[in-house]
Short mmCIF file of N, CA and C in Angstrom, two decimals:
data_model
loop_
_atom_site.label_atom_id
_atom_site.label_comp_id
_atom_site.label_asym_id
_atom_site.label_seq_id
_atom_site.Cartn_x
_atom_site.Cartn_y
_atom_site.Cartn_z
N UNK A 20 9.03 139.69 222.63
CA UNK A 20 9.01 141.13 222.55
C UNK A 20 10.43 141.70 222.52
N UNK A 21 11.91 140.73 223.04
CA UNK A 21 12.86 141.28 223.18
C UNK A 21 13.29 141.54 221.51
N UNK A 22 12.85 140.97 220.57
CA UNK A 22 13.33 141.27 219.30
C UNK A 22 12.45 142.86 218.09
N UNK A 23 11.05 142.52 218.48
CA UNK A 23 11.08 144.10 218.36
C UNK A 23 11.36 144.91 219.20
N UNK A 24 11.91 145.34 220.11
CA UNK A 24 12.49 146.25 220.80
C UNK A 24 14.15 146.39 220.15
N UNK A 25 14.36 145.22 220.02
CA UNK A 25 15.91 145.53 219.01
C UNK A 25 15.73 146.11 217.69
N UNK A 26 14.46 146.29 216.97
CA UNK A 26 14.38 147.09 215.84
C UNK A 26 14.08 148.42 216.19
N UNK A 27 14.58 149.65 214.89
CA UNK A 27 13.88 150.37 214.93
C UNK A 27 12.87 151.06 214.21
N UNK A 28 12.21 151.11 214.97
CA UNK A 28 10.45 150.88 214.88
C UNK A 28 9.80 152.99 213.99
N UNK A 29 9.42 152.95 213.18
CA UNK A 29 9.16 154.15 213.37
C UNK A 29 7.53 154.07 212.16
N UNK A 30 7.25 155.35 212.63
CA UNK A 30 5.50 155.78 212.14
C UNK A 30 6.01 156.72 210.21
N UNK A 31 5.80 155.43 209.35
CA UNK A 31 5.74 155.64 207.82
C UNK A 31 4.75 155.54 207.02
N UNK A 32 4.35 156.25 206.38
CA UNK A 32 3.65 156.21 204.99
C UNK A 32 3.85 155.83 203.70
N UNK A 33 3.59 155.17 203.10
CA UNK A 33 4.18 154.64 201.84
C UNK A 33 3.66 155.78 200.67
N UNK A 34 4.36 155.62 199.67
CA UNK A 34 3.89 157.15 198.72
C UNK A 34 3.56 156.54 197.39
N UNK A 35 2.12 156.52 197.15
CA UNK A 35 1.53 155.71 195.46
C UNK A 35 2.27 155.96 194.70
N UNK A 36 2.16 157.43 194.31
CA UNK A 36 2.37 157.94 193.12
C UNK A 36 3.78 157.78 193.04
N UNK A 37 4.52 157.97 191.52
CA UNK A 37 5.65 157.88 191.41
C UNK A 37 5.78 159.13 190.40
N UNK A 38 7.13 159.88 190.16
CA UNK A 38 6.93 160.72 188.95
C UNK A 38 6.87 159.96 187.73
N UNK A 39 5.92 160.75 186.83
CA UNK A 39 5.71 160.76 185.67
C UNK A 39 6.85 160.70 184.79
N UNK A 40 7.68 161.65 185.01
CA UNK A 40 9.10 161.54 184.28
C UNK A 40 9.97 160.29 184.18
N UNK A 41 9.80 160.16 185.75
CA UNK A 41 10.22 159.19 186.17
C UNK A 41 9.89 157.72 185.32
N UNK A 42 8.66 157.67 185.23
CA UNK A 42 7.96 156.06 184.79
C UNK A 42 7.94 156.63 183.37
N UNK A 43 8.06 157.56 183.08
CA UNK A 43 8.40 157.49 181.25
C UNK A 43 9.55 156.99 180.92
N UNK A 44 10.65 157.43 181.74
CA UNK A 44 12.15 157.04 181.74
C UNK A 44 12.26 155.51 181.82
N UNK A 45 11.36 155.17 182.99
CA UNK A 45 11.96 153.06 182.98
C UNK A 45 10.97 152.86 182.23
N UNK A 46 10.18 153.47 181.51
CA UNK A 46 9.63 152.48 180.35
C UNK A 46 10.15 152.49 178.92
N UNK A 47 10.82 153.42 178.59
CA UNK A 47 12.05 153.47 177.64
C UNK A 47 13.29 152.73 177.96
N UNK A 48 13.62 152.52 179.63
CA UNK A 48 14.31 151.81 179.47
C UNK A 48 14.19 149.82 179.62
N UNK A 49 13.02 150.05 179.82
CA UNK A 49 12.41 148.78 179.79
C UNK A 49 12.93 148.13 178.39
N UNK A 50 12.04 149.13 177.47
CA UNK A 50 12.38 148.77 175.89
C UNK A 50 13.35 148.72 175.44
N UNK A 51 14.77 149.59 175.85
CA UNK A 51 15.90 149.81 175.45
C UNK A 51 16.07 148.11 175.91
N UNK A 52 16.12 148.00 176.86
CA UNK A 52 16.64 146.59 177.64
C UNK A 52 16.22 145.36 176.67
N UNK A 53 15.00 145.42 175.93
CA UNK A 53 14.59 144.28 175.12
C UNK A 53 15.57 144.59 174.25
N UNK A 54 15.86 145.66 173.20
CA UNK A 54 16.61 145.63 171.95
C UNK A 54 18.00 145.51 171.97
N UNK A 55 18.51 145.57 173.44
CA UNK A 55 19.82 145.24 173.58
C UNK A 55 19.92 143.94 173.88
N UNK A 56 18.57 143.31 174.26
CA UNK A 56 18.81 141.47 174.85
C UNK A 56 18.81 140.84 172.95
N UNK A 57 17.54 141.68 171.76
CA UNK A 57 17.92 141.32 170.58
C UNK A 57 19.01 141.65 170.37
N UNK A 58 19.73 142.54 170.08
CA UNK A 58 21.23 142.81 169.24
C UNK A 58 21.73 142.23 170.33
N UNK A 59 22.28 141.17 171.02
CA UNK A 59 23.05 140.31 171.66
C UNK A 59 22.98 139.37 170.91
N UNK A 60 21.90 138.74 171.37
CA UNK A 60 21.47 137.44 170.82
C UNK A 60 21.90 137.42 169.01
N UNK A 61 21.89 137.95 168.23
CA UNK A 61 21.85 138.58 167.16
C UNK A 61 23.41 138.33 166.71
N UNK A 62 24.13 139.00 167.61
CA UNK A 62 25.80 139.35 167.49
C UNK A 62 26.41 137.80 167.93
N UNK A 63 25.28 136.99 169.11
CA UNK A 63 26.20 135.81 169.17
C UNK A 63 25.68 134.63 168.61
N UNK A 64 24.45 134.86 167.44
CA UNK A 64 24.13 133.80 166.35
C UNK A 64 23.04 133.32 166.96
N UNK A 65 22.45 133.91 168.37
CA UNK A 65 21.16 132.98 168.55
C UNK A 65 19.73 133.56 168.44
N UNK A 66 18.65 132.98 168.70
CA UNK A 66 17.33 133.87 168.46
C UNK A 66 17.01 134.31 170.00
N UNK A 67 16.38 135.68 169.99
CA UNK A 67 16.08 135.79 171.34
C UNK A 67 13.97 136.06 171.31
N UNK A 68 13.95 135.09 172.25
CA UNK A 68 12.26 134.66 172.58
C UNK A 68 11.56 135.03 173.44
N UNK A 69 11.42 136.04 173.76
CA UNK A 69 10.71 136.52 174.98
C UNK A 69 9.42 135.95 175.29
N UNK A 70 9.28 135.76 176.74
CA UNK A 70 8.42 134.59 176.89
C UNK A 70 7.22 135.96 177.92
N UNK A 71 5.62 135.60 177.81
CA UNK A 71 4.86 135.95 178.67
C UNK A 71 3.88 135.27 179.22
N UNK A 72 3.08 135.44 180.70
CA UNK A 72 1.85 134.67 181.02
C UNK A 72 0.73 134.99 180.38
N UNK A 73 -0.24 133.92 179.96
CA UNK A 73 -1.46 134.33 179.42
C UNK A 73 -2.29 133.38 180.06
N UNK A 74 -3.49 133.51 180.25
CA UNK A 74 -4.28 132.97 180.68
C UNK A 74 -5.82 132.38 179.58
N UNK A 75 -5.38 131.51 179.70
CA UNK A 75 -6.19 130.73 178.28
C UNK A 75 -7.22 130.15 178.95
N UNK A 76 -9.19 129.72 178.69
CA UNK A 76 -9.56 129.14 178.37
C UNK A 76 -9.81 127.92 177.41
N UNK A 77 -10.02 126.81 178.89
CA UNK A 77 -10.20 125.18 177.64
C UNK A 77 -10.93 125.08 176.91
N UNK A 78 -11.44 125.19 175.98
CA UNK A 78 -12.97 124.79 175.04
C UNK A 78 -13.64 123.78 175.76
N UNK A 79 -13.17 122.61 176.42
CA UNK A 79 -13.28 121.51 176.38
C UNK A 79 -14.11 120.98 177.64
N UNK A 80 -13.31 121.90 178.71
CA UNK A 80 -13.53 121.85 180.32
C UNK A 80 -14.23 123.09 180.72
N UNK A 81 -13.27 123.99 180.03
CA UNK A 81 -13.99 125.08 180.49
C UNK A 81 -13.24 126.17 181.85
N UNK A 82 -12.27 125.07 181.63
CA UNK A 82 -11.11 125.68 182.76
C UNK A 82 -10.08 126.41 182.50
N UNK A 83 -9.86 127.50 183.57
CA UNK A 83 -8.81 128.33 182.89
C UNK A 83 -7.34 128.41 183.59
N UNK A 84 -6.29 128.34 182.83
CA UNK A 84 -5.20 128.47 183.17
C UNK A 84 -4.20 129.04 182.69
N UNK A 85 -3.02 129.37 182.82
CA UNK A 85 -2.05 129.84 182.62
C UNK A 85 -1.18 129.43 182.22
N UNK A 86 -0.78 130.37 180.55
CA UNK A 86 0.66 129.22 179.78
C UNK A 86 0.96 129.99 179.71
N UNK A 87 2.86 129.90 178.87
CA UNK A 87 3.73 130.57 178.55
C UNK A 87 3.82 131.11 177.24
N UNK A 88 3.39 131.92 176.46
CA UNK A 88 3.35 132.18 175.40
C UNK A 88 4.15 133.31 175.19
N UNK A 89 4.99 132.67 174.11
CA UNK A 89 6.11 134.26 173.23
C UNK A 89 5.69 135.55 173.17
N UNK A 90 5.88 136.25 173.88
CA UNK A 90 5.88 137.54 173.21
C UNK A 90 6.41 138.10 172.02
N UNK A 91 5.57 138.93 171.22
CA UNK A 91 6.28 139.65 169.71
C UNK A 91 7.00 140.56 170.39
N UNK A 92 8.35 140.70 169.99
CA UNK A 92 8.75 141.79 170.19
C UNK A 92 9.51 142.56 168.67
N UNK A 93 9.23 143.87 168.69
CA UNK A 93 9.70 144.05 167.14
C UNK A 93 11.17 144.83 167.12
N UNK A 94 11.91 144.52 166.24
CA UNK A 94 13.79 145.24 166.41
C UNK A 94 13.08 146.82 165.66
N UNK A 95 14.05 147.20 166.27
CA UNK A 95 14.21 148.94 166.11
C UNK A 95 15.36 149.25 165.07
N UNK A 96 15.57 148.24 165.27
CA UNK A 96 17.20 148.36 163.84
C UNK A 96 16.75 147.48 162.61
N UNK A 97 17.24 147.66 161.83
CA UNK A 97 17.52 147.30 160.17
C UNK A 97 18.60 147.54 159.39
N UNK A 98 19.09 146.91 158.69
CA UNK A 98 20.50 147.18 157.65
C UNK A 98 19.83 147.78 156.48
N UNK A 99 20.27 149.10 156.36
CA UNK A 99 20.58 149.67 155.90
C UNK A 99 21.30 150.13 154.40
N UNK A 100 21.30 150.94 153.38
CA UNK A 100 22.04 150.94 152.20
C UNK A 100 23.43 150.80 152.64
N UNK A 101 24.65 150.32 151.64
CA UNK A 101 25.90 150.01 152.14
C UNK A 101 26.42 149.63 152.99
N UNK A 102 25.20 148.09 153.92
CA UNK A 102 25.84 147.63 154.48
C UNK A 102 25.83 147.94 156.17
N UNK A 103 25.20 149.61 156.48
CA UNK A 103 25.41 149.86 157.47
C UNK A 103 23.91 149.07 158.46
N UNK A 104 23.84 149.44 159.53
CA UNK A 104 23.17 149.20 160.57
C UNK A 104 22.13 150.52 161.09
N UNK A 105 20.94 151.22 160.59
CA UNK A 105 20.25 151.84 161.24
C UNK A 105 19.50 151.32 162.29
N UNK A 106 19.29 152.56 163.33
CA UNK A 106 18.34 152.12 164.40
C UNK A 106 17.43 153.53 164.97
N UNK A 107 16.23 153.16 165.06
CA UNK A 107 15.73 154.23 166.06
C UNK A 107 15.15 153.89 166.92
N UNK A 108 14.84 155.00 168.11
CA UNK A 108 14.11 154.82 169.68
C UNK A 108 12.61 155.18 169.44
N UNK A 109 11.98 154.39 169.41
CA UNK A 109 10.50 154.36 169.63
C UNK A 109 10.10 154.63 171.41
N UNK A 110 8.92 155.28 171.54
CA UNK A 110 7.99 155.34 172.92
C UNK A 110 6.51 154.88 172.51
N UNK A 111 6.77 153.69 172.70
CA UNK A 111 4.89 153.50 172.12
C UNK A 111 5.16 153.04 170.58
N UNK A 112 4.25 153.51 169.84
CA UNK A 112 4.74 153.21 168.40
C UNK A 112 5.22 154.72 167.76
N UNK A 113 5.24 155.96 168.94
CA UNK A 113 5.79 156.96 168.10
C UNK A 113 7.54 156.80 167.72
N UNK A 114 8.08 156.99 166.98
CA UNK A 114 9.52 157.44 166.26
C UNK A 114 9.92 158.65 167.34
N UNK A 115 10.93 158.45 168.25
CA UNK A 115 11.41 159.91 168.80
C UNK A 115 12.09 160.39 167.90
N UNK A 116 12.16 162.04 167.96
CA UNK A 116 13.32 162.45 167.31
C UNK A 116 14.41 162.47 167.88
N UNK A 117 15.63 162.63 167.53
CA UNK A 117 17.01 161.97 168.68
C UNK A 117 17.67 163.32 168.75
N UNK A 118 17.59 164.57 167.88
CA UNK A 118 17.92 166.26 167.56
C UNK A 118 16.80 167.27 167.40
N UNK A 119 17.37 168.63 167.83
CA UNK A 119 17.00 169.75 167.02
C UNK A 119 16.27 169.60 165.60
N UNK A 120 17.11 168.82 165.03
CA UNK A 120 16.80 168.66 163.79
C UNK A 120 16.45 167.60 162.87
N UNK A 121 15.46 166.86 163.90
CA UNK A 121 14.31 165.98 163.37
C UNK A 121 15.19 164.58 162.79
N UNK A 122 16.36 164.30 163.13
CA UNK A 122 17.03 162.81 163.28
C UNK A 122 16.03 161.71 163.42
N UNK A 123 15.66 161.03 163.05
CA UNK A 123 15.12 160.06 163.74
C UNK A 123 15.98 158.27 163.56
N UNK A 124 17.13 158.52 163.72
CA UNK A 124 17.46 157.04 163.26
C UNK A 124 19.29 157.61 163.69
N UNK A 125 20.04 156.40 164.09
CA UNK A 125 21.21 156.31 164.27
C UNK A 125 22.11 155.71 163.57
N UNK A 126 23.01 155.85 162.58
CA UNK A 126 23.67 154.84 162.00
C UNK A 126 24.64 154.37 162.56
N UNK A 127 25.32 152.74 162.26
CA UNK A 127 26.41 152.24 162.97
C UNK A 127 26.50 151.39 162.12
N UNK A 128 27.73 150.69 162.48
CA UNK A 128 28.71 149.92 161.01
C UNK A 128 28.17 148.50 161.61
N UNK A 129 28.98 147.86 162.90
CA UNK A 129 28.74 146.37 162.96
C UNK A 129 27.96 146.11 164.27
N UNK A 130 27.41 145.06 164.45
CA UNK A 130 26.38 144.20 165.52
C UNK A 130 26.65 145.27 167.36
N UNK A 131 28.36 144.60 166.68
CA UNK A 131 28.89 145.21 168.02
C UNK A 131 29.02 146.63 168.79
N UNK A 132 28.76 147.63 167.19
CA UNK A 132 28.64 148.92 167.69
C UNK A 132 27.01 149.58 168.15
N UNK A 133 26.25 148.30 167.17
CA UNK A 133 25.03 148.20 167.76
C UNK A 133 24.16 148.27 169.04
N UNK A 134 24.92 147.30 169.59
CA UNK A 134 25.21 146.77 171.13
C UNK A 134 25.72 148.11 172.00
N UNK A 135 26.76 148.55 171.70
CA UNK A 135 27.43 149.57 172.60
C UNK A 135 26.17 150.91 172.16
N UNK A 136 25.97 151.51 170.88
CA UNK A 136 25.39 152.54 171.28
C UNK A 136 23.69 151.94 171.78
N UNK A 137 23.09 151.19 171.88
CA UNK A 137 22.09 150.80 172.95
C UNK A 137 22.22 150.91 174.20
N UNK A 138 23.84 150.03 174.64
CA UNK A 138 23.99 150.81 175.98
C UNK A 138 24.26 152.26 176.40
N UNK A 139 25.10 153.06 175.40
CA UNK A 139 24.53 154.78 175.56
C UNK A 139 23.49 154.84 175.65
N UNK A 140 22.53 154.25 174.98
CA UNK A 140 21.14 155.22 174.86
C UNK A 140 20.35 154.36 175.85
N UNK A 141 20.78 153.74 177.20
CA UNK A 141 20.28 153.55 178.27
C UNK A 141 20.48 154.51 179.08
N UNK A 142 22.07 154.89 179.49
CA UNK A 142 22.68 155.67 179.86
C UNK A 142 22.11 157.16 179.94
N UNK A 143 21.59 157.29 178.37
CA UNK A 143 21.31 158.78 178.28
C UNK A 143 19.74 158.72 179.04
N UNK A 144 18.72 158.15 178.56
CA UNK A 144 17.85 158.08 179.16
C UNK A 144 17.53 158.06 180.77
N UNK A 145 18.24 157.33 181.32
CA UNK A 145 18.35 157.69 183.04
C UNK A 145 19.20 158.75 183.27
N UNK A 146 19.90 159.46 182.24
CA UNK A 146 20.59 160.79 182.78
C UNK A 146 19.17 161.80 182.32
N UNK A 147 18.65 161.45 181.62
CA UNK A 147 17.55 162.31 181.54
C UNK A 147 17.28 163.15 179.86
N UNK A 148 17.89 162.97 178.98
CA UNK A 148 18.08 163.17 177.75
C UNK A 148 17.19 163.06 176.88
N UNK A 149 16.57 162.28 177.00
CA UNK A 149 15.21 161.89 176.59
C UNK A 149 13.89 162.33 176.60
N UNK A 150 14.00 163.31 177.84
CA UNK A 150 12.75 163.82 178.39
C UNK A 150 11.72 165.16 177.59
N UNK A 151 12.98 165.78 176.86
CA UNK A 151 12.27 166.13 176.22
C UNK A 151 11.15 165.89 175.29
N UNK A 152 12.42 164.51 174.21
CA UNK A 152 11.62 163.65 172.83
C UNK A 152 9.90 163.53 173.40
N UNK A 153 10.33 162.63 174.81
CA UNK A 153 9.08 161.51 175.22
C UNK A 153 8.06 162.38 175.20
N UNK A 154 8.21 163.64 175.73
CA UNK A 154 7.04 164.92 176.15
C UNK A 154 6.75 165.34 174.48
N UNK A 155 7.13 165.41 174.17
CA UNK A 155 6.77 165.96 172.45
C UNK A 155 5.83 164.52 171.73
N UNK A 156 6.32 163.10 172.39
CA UNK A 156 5.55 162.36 171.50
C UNK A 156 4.32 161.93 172.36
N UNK A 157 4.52 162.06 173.32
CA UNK A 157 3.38 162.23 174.25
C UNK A 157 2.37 162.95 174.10
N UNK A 158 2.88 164.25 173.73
CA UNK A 158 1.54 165.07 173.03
C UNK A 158 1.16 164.96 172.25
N UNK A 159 2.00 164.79 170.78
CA UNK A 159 1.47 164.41 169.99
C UNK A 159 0.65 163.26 169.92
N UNK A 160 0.48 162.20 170.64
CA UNK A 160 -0.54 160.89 170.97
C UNK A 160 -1.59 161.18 171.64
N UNK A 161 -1.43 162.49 172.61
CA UNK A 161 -2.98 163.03 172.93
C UNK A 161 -3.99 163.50 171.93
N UNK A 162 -3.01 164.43 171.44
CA UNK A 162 -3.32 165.47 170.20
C UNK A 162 -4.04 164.38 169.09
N UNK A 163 -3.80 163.03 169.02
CA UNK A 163 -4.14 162.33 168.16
C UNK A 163 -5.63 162.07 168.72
N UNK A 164 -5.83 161.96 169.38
CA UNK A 164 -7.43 161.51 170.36
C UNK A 164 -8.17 162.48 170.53
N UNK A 165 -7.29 164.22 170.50
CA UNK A 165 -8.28 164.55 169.98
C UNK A 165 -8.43 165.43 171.64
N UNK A 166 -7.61 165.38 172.35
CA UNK A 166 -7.88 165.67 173.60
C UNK A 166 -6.92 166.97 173.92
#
């Protein structure tokens, strides 16, 4: 007993919910985080494989277990006329717009500037920059259902 008495002890509640804003934000940056682990891999000549659990049935036995299977993950960037490097920020499979004025794509010259403006556009997203786009494509994906 002498060691909980050396803690201190107090009466807490844990809190479910999290903001909404909030979990829109780390799930953009979730994604940001994949397309910057591709344009790495990319810039230093290797393939990048994202790996997930699945849980497969044997035909055979009838038993089920758990393997490692690749995840698809799809790049947000493409080269571009003359050479350059476009990219845009997806939420879901919507296209954000990145302006006022209906931008949807970033241009950049090499791998490496690739790389750096991904890490801005982590940056901007946990500063909060984003919040608008996500709420506009958000509705519009309700609006699609009809709801």
């Amino acid at each position: 007993m002498t060691v909980l008495s050396a803690l201190k002890l107090v009466s807490a509640t844990r809190t479910r919910t999290v903001d909404p804003v909030q979990q829109s934000r780390s799930k953009l940056v979730e994604k940001l985080n994949e397309q910057l682990n591709i344009a790495q891999a990319k810039l230093n000549g290797r393939a990048y494989a994202p790996t997930k659990l699945r849980t497969v049935t044997d035909a055979a036995t009838g038993e089920s277990k758990t393997v490692e299977v690749s995840k698809r993950v799809r790049e947000w960037f493409w080269n571009g006329d003359a050479g350059v490097i476009n990219m845009c920020v997806k939420y879901g499979a919507t296209t954000l717009y990145l302006n006022k004025k209906n931008a949807t794509a970033i241009q950049v010259g090499t791998q490496q500037e690739l790389v750096d403006v991904i890490k801005s556009l982590i940056t901007a997203t946990i500063a909060g920059e984003f919040d608008d786009a996500i709420a506009n494509a958000k509705k519009a994906t309700r609006e699609g259902f009809g709801k």
